[in-house]
């Protein structure tokens, strides 16, 4: 009798978890489809949504972090990246967290510009005083 009650409780728990997992999965699929639609739909929207997900950052956020626009030249983006990377260096009292955000922002812009397999160039050499 006790064993039967334990099994019933366990089955009820499994059903609840299964239903919750199913709802979460459906919600995630809907959110993914909506993200693709927000980015223009179709293959291009899907590509942008994947880029946002894989980099963990939207294109808008990346341009705000580096203080550039999408239309800026590669040289301007690189100049902004180098400056922000240098001023956020921990050895000069900067923040490693902010420095890593700068790197991720540069990576996201590189993805958008089609330089997906490349990593951001190394920072300029440290100047000894």
PDB file of C-alpha atoms in Angstrom, residues 30-89:
ATOM      1  CA  UNK A  30       8.390  30.672 -30.153  1.00  0.00           C
ATOM      2  CA  UNK A  31      11.000  33.104 -28.789  1.00  0.00           C
ATOM      3  CA  UNK A  32      13.515  31.932 -31.384  1.00  0.00           C
ATOM      4  CA  UNK A  33      11.018  32.408 -34.200  1.00  0.00           C
ATOM      5  CA  UNK A  34      10.094  35.861 -32.916  1.00  0.00           C
ATOM      6  CA  UNK A  35      13.777  36.844 -32.718  1.00  0.00           C
ATOM      7  CA  UNK A  36      14.255  35.798 -36.334  1.00  0.00           C
ATOM      8  CA  UNK A  37      11.180  37.820 -37.328  1.00  0.00           C
ATOM      9  CA  UNK A  38      12.468  40.898 -35.464  1.00  0.00           C
ATOM     10  CA  UNK A  39      15.685  40.643 -37.456  1.00  0.00           C
ATOM     11  CA  UNK A  40      13.844  40.726 -40.749  1.00  0.00           C
ATOM     12  CA  UNK A  41      12.676  37.142 -41.101  1.00  0.00           C
ATOM     13  CA  UNK A  42      13.916  34.638 -43.624  1.00  0.00           C
ATOM     14  CA  UNK A  43      17.505  33.482 -43.903  1.00  0.00           C
ATOM     15  CA  UNK A  44      18.985  36.889 -43.038  1.00  0.00           C
ATOM     16  CA  UNK A  45      16.844  37.206 -39.913  1.00  0.00           C
ATOM     17  CA  UNK A  46      17.799  33.704 -38.852  1.00  0.00           C
ATOM     18  CA  UNK A  47      21.500  34.485 -39.430  1.00  0.00           C
ATOM     19  CA  UNK A  48      21.318  37.638 -37.308  1.00  0.00           C
ATOM     20  CA  UNK A  49      19.428  35.849 -34.535  1.00  0.00           C
ATOM     21  CA  UNK A  50      22.052  33.092 -34.507  1.00  0.00           C
ATOM     22  CA  UNK A  51      24.843  35.693 -34.407  1.00  0.00           C
ATOM     23  CA  UNK A  52      23.179  37.430 -31.453  1.00  0.00           C
ATOM     24  CA  UNK A  53      22.783  34.137 -29.631  1.00  0.00           C
ATOM     25  CA  UNK A  54      26.260  32.803 -30.338  1.00  0.00           C
ATOM     26  CA  UNK A  55      28.027  36.018 -29.377  1.00  0.00           C
ATOM     27  CA  UNK A  56      25.715  36.774 -26.479  1.00  0.00           C
ATOM     28  CA  UNK A  57      25.342  40.331 -27.694  1.00  0.00           C
ATOM     29  CA  UNK A  58      23.138  42.156 -30.160  1.00  0.00           C
ATOM     30  CA  UNK A  59      24.599  44.300 -32.890  1.00  0.00           C
ATOM     31  CA  UNK A  60      23.073  47.384 -31.284  1.00  0.00           C
ATOM     32  CA  UNK A  61      24.721  46.594 -27.944  1.00  0.00           C
ATOM     33  CA  UNK A  62      28.085  46.036 -29.648  1.00  0.00           C
ATOM     34  CA  UNK A  63      27.950  49.389 -31.427  1.00  0.00           C
ATOM     35  CA  UNK A  64      27.005  51.128 -28.168  1.00  0.00           C
ATOM     36  CA  UNK A  65      29.883  49.527 -26.264  1.00  0.00           C
ATOM     37  CA  UNK A  66      32.452  50.528 -28.882  1.00  0.00           C
ATOM     38  CA  UNK A  67      30.735  53.903 -29.456  1.00  0.00           C
ATOM     39  CA  UNK A  68      30.610  53.390 -33.224  1.00  0.00           C
ATOM     40  CA  UNK A  69      27.918  52.933 -35.835  1.00  0.00           C
ATOM     41  CA  UNK A  70      27.485  50.045 -38.237  1.00  0.00           C
ATOM     42  CA  UNK A  71      28.458  52.376 -41.070  1.00  0.00           C
ATOM     43  CA  UNK A  72      31.821  53.319 -39.532  1.00  0.00           C
ATOM     44  CA  UNK A  73      34.940  52.117 -41.276  1.00  0.00           C
ATOM     45  CA  UNK A  74      36.938  49.154 -40.041  1.00  0.00           C
ATOM     46  CA  UNK A  75      39.727  51.570 -39.071  1.00  0.00           C
ATOM     47  CA  UNK A  76      37.379  53.601 -36.847  1.00  0.00           C
ATOM     48  CA  UNK A  77      36.024  50.459 -35.199  1.00  0.00           C
ATOM     49  CA  UNK A  78      39.578  49.136 -34.670  1.00  0.00           C
ATOM     50  CA  UNK A  79      40.692  52.502 -33.241  1.00  0.00           C
ATOM     51  CA  UNK A  80      37.801  52.501 -30.769  1.00  0.00           C
ATOM     52  CA  UNK A  81      38.489  48.862 -29.853  1.00  0.00           C
ATOM     53  CA  UNK A  82      42.211  49.525 -29.256  1.00  0.00           C
ATOM     54  CA  UNK A  83      41.489  52.566 -27.099  1.00  0.00           C
ATOM     55  CA  UNK A  84      38.828  50.892 -24.958  1.00  0.00           C
ATOM     56  CA  UNK A  85      40.871  47.704 -24.583  1.00  0.00           C
ATOM     57  CA  UNK A  86      43.885  49.735 -23.423  1.00  0.00           C
ATOM     58  CA  UNK A  87      42.051  51.951 -20.903  1.00  0.00           C
ATOM     59  CA  UNK A  88      40.300  48.934 -19.375  1.00  0.00           C
ATOM     60  CA  UNK A  89      43.513  46.967 -18.891  1.00  0.00           C
TER      61      UNK A  89
END
